[in-house]
Short mmCIF file of C-alpha atoms in Angstrom, two decimals:
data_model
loop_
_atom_site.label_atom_id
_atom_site.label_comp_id
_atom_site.label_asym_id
_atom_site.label_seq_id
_atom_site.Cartn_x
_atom_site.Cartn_y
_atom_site.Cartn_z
CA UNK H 1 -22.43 16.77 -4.19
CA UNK H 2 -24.83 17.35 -1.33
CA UNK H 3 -25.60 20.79 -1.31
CA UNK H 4 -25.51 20.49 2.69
CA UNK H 5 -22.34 18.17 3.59
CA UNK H 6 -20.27 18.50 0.33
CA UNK H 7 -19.95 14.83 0.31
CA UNK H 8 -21.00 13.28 -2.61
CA UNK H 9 -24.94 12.15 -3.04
CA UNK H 10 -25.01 8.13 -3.47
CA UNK H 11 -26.83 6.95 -6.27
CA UNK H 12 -30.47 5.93 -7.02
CA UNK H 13 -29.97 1.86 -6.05
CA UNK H 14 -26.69 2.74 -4.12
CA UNK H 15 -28.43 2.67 -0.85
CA UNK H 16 -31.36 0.10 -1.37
CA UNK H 17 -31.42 -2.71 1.06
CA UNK H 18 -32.59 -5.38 -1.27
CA UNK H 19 -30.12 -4.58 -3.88
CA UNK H 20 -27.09 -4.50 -1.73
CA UNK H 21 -27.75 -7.82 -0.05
CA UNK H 22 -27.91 -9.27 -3.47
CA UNK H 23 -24.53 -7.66 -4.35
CA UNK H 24 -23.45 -9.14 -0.82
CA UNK H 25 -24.77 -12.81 -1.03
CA UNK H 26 -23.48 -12.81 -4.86
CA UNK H 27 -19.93 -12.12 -3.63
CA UNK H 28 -20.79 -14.45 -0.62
CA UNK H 29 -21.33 -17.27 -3.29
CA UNK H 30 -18.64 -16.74 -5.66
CA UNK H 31 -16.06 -17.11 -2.62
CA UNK H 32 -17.94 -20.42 -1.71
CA UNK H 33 -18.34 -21.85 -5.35
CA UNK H 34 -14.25 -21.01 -5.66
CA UNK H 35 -13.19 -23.62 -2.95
CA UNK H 36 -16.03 -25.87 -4.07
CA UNK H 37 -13.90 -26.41 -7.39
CA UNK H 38 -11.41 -28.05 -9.19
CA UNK H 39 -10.27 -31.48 -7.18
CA UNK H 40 -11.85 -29.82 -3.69
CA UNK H 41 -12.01 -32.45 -0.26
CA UNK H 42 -15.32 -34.24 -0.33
CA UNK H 43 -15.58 -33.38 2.90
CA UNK H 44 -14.42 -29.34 2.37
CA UNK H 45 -17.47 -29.24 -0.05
CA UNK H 46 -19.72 -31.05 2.47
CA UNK H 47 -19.22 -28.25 4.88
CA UNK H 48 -18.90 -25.66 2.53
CA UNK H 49 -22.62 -26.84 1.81
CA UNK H 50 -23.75 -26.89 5.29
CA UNK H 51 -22.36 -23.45 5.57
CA UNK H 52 -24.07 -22.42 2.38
CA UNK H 53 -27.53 -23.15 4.24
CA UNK H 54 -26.45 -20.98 6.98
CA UNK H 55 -25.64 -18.09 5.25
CA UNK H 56 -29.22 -18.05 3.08
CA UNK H 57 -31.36 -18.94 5.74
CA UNK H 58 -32.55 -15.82 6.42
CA UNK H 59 -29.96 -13.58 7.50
CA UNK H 60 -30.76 -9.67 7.58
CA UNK H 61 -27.02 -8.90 6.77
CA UNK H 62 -26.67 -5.70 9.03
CA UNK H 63 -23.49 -5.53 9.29
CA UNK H 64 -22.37 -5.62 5.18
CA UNK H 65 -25.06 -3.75 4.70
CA UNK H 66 -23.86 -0.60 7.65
CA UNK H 67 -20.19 -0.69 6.12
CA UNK H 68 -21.85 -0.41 2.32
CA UNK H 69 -23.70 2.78 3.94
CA UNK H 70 -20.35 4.03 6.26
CA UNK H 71 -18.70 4.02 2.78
CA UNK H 72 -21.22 6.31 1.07
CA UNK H 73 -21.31 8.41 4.60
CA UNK H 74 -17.89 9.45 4.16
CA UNK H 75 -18.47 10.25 0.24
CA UNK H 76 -17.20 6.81 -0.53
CA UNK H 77 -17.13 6.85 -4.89
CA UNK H 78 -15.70 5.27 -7.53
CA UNK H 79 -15.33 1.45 -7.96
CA UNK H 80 -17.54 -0.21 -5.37
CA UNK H 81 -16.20 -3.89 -5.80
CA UNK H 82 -13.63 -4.04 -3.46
CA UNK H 83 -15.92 -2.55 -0.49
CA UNK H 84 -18.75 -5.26 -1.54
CA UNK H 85 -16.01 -7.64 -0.71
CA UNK H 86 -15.01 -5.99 2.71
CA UNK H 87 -18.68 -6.10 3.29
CA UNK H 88 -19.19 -9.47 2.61
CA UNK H 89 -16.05 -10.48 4.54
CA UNK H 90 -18.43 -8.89 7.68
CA UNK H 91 -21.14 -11.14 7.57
CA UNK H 92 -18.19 -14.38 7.39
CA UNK H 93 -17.22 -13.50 10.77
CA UNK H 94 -20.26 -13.17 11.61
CA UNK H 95 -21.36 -16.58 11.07
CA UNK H 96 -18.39 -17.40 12.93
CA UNK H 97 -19.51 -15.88 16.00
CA UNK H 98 -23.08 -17.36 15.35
CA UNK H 99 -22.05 -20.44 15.07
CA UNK H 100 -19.55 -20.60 18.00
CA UNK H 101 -22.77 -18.59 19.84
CA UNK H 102 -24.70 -21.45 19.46
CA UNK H 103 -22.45 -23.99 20.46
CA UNK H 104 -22.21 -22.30 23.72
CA UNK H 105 -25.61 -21.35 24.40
CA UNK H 106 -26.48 -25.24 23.00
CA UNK H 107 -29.05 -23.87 20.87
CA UNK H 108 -31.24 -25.90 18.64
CA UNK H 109 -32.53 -23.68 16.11
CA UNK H 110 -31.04 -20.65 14.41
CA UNK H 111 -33.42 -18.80 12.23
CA UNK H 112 -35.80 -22.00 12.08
CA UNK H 113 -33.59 -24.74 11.07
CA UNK H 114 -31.61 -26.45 12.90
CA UNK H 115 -28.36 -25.06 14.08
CA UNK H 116 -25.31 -26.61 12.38
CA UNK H 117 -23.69 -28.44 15.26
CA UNK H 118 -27.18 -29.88 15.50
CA UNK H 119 -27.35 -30.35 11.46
CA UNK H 120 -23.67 -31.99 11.56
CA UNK H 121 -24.43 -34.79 14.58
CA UNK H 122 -23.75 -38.25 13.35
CA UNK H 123 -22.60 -41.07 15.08
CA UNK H 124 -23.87 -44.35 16.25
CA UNK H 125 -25.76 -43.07 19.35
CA UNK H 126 -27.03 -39.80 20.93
CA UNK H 127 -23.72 -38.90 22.58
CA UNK H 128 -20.90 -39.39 19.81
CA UNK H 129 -23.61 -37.36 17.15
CA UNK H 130 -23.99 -35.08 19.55
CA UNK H 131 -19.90 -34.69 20.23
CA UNK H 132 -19.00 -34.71 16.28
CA UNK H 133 -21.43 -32.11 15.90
CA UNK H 134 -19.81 -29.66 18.38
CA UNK H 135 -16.99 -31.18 17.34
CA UNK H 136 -17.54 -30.31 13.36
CA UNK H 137 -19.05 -26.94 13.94
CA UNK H 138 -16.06 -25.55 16.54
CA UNK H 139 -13.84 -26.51 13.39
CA UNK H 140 -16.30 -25.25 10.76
CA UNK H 141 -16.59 -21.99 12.91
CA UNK H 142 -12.94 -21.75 12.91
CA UNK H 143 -12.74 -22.37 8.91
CA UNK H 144 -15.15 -19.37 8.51
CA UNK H 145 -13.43 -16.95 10.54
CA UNK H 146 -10.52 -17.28 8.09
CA UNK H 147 -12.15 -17.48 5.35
CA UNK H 148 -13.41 -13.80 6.65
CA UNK H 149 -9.89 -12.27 6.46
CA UNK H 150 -9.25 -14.36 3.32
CA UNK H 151 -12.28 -12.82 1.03
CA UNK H 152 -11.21 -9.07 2.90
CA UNK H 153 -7.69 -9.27 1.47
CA UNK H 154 -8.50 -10.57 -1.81
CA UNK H 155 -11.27 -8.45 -2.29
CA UNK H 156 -9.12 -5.38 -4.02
CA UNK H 157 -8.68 -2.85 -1.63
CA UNK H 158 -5.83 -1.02 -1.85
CA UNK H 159 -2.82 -0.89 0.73
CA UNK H 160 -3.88 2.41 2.27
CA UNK H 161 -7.87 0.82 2.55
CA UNK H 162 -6.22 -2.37 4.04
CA UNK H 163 -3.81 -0.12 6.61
CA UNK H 164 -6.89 1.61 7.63
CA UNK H 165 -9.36 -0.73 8.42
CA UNK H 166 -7.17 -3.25 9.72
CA UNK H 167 -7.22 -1.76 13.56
CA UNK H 168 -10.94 -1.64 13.30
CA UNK H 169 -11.35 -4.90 12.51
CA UNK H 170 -8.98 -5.78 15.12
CA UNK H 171 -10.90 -3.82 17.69
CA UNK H 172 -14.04 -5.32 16.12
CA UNK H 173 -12.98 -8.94 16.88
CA UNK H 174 -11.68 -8.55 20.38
CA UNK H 175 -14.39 -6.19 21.36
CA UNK H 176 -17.07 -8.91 20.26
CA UNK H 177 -14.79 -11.82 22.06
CA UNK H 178 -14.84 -9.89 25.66
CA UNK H 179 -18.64 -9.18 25.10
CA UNK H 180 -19.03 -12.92 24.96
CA UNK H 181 -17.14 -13.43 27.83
CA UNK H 182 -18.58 -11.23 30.03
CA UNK H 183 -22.22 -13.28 28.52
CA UNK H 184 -20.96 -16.17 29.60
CA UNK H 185 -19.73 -14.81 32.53
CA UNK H 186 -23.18 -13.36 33.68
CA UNK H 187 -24.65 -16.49 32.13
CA UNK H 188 -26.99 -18.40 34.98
CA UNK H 189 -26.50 -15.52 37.38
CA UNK H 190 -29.23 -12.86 36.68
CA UNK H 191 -29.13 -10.09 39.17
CA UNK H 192 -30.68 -6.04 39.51
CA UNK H 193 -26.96 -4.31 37.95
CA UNK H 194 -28.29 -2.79 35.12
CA UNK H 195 -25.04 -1.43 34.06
CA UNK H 196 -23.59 -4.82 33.90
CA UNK H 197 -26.03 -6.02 31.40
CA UNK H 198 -25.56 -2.79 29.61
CA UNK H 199 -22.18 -2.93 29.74
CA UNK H 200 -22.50 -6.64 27.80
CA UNK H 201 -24.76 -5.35 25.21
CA UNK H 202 -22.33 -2.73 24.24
CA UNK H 203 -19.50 -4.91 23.43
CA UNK H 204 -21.09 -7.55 22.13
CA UNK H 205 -23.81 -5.64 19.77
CA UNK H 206 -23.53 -2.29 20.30
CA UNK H 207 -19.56 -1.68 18.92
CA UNK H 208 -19.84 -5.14 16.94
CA UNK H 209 -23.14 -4.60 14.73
CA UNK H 210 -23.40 -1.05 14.03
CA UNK H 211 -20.56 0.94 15.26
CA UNK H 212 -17.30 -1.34 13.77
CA UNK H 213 -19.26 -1.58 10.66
CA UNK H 214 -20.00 1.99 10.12
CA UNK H 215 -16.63 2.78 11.00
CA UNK H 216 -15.05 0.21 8.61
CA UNK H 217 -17.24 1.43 5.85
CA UNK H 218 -16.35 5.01 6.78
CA UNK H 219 -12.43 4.30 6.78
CA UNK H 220 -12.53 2.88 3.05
CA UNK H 221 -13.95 5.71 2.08
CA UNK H 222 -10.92 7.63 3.61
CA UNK H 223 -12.98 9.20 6.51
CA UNK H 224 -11.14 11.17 9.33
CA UNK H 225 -11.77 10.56 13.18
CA UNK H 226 -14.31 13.36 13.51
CA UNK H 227 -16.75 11.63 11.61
CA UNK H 228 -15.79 8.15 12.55
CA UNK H 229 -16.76 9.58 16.15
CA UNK H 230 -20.42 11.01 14.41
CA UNK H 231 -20.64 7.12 13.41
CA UNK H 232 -20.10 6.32 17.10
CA UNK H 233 -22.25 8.81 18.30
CA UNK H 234 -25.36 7.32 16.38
CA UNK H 235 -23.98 3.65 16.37
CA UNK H 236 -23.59 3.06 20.38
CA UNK H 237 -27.12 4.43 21.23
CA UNK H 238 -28.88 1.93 18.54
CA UNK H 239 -26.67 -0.81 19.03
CA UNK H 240 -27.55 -0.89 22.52
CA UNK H 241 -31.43 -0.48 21.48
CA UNK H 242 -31.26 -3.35 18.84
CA UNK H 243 -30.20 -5.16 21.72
CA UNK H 244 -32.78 -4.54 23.95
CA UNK H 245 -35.28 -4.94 21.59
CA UNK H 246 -33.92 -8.37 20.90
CA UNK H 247 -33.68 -9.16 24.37
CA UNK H 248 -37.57 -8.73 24.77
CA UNK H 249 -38.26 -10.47 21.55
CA UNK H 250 -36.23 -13.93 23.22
CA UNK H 251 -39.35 -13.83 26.16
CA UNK H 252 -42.31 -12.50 24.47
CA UNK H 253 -41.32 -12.97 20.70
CA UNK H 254 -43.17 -14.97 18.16
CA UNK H 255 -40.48 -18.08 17.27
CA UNK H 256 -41.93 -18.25 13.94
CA UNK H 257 -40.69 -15.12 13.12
CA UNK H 258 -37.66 -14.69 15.36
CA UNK H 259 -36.92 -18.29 13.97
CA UNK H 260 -35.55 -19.03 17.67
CA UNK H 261 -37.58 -20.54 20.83
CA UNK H 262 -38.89 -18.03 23.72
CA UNK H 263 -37.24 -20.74 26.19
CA UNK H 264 -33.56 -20.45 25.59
CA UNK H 265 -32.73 -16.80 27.07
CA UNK H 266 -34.94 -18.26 30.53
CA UNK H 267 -33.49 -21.52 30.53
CA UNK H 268 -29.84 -20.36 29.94
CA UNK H 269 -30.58 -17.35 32.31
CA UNK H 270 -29.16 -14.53 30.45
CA UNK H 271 -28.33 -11.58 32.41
CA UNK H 272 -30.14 -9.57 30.49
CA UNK H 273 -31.33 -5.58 31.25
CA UNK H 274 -34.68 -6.63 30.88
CA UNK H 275 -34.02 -9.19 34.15
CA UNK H 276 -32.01 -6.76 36.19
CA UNK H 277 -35.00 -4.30 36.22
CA UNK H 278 -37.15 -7.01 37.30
CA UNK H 279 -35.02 -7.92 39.99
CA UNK H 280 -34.49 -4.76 41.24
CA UNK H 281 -37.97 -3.74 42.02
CA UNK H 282 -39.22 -7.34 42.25
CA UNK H 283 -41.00 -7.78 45.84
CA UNK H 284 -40.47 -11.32 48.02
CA UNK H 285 -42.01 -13.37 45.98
CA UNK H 286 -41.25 -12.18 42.68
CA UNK H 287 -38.03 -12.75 43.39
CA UNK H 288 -38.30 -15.68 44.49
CA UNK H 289 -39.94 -17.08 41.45
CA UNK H 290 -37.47 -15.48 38.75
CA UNK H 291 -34.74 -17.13 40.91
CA UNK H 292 -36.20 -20.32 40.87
CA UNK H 293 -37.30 -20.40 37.02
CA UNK H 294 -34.55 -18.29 35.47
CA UNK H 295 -31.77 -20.57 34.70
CA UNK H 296 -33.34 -24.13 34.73
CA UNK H 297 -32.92 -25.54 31.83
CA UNK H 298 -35.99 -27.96 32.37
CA UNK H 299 -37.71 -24.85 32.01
CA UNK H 300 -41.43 -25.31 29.87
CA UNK H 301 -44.08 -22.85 28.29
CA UNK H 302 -46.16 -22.72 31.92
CA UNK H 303 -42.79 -22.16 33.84
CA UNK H 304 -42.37 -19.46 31.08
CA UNK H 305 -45.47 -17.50 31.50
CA UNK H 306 -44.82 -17.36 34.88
CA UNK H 307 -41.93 -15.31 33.98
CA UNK H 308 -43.63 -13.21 31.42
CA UNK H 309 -46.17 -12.68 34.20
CA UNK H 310 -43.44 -11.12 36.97
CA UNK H 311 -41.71 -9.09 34.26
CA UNK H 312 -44.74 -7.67 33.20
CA UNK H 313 -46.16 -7.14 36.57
CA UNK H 314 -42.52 -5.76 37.98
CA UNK H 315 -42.39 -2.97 35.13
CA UNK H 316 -39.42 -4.65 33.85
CA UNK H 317 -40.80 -4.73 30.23
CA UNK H 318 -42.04 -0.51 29.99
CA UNK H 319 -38.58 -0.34 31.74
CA UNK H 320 -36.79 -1.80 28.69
CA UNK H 321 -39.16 0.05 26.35
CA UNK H 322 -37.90 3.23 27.82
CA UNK H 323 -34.61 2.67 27.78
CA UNK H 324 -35.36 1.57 23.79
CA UNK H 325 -36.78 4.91 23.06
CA UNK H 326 -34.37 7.47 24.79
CA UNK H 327 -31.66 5.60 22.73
CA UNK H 328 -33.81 5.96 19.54
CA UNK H 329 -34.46 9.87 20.22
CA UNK H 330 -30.67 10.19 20.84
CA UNK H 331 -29.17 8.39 17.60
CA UNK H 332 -31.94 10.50 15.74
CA UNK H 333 -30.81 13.48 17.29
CA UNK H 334 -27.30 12.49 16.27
CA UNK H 335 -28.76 12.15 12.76
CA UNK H 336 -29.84 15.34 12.34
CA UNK H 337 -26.95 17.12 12.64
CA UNK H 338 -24.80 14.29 10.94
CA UNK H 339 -22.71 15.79 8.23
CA UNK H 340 -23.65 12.83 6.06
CA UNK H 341 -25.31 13.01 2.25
CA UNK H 342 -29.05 13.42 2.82
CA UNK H 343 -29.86 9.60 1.40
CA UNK H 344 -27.65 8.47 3.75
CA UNK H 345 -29.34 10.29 6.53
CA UNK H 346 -32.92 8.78 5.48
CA UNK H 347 -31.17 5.55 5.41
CA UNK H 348 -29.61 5.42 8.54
CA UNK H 349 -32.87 6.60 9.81
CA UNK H 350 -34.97 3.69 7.96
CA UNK H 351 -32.43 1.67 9.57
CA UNK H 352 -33.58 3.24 12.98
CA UNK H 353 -37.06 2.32 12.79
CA UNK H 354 -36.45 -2.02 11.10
CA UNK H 355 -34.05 -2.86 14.14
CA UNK H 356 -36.16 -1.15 17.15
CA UNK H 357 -39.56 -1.62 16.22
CA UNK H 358 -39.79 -5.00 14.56
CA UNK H 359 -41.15 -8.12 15.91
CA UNK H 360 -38.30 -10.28 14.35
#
């Protein structure tokens, strides 16, 4: 037991990144090579393969990886199998949403490759590949989210685990739904409301990557609401700082490590927090410029650094920086008090530092 929380004190390897994602994409597998089997649709295993690629092209698996560590925060013990597969089951809706995510946004690349409505295109000219592959990946998304619920409830939890996480994952899934929507709806109309792009960020990333995780993690493990609202106290503040930090990394990121073009976010015109502060102390001309850039999908690298120029030169970027660091200082401060075993503490703190101050 921790000799601080009187929670029990994970093991050694309990809590190591690496060693969790392989416990993850192991279970991730074994669902995949089960409905690959026996006398399986050609065509199932074709996209069951396509899917495959997906899943191991470089995903960080945050989300697996926060309920693993909500489990342990609430003194989570015993048999871990069934939670691996909960976990797992986490980053199968989230290739859902990627998938449909790109669909919408009409992205080309995902992670470097080629995103799979691009990867499933085939037809006899440019238009019908380009239709099957929407087409094929609207369905394939569909099949995955599913297949989510399918490898939760057959992944051995027990009816109490299964009553208690089942309105969290229900929040979860609407929560992320209405963030999208309220993307799409912003989509092409930048403008100086902060609190509108904040308010997108926290439904869409925020509750969906760190705090429905945690919580679901938290909830196997039998946890009561005063911690699950410790988990939110830490989780909203990062969430929203992950966020941010990946909205800067879309304009002045490297794409060969983000794996995804600098272009899209200015040619789709995300309403992003980073654009609103521009806007709002952008003079005449500034203005003038993001509004004419911003959006076009036509948009090229010189068009680009034009941008990068007036969100530089507006303060919109040490803006966003700010805001990145008063969230970090308050989920640490959250930390610190956090009734949580002391290796989950340092990892939730690790966790802190990989999501706000990478360049990927």
């Amino acid at each position: 037991m921790s000799p601080t929380t009187g929670l029990r004190e994970p093991g050694a390897d309990a809590l190591d990144s690496v060693h969790l994602r392989g416990l993850i994409d192991e279970r991730l597998n074994a669902f995949l090579d089960a409905r690959c089997g026996g006398d399986a649709d050609v065509h199932l295993v074709s996209l069951i393969e396509h899917l495959r690629g997906f899943l191991t092209a470089g995903g960080k698996r945050v989300r697996p990886l926060l309920c693993m560590v909500g489990w342990h925060a609430a003194g989570g013990h015993g048999d871990p199998e069934p939670v691996i597969g909960a976990a797992a089951s986490l980053e199968l809706f989230h290739a859902f949403t990627l998938i449909h995510d790109d669909v919408m946004d009409a992205s080309d690349t995902r992670r470097g490759r080629p995103t799979l409505h691009r990867a499933l295109e085939t037809g006899e000219d440019d238009t019908s590949a380009e239709r099957f592959g929407v087409n094929s990946a609207i369905l394939l998304g569909d099949l995955v989210m599913v297949w989510s619920d399918e490898l939760l409830h057959s992944s051995g939890l027990d009816h109490r685990q299964l009553a208690a996480v089942r309105p969290l994952l229900d929040a979860m899934r609407t929560e992320v739904m209405i963030g999208q929507y309220r993307d799409l709806l912003a989509t092409g109309q930048p403008d100086a409301d902060v609190e509108r792009s904040l308010a997108v960020i926290r439904y869409k990333t925020a509750k969906y990557t760190v705090e429905r995780p945690l919580h679901i993690g938290a909830a196997l493990a039998g946890a009561d609401q005063s911690l699950l609202d410790v988990c939110t106290a830490y989780a909203l503040p990062l969430g929203e700082a992950f966020q941010l930090r990946d909205d800067l990394l879309g304009v002045f990121g490297d794409s060969s490590k983000t794996g995804k073009s600098t272009l899209d976010d200015l040619r789709e015109g995300k309403a992003t927090a980073l654009m609103a502060h521009a806007l709002h102390t952008a003079d005449e001309e500034q203005a003038r410029l993001l509004r004419s850039l911003v959006g076009d999908p036509e948009l090229d690298e010189a068009g680009a650094e034009t941008v990068r120029g007036v969100l530089r030169a507006t303060g919109a970027v040490d803006e966003v920086e700010q805001m990145i660091t008063e969230r970090v200082q308050r989920a640490r401060r959250v930390l610190d008090e956090a009734p949580f075993p002391e290796e989950v503490r340092k990892t939730l703190d690790t966790f802190i530092t990989t999501t706000t101050l990478r360049a990927a």
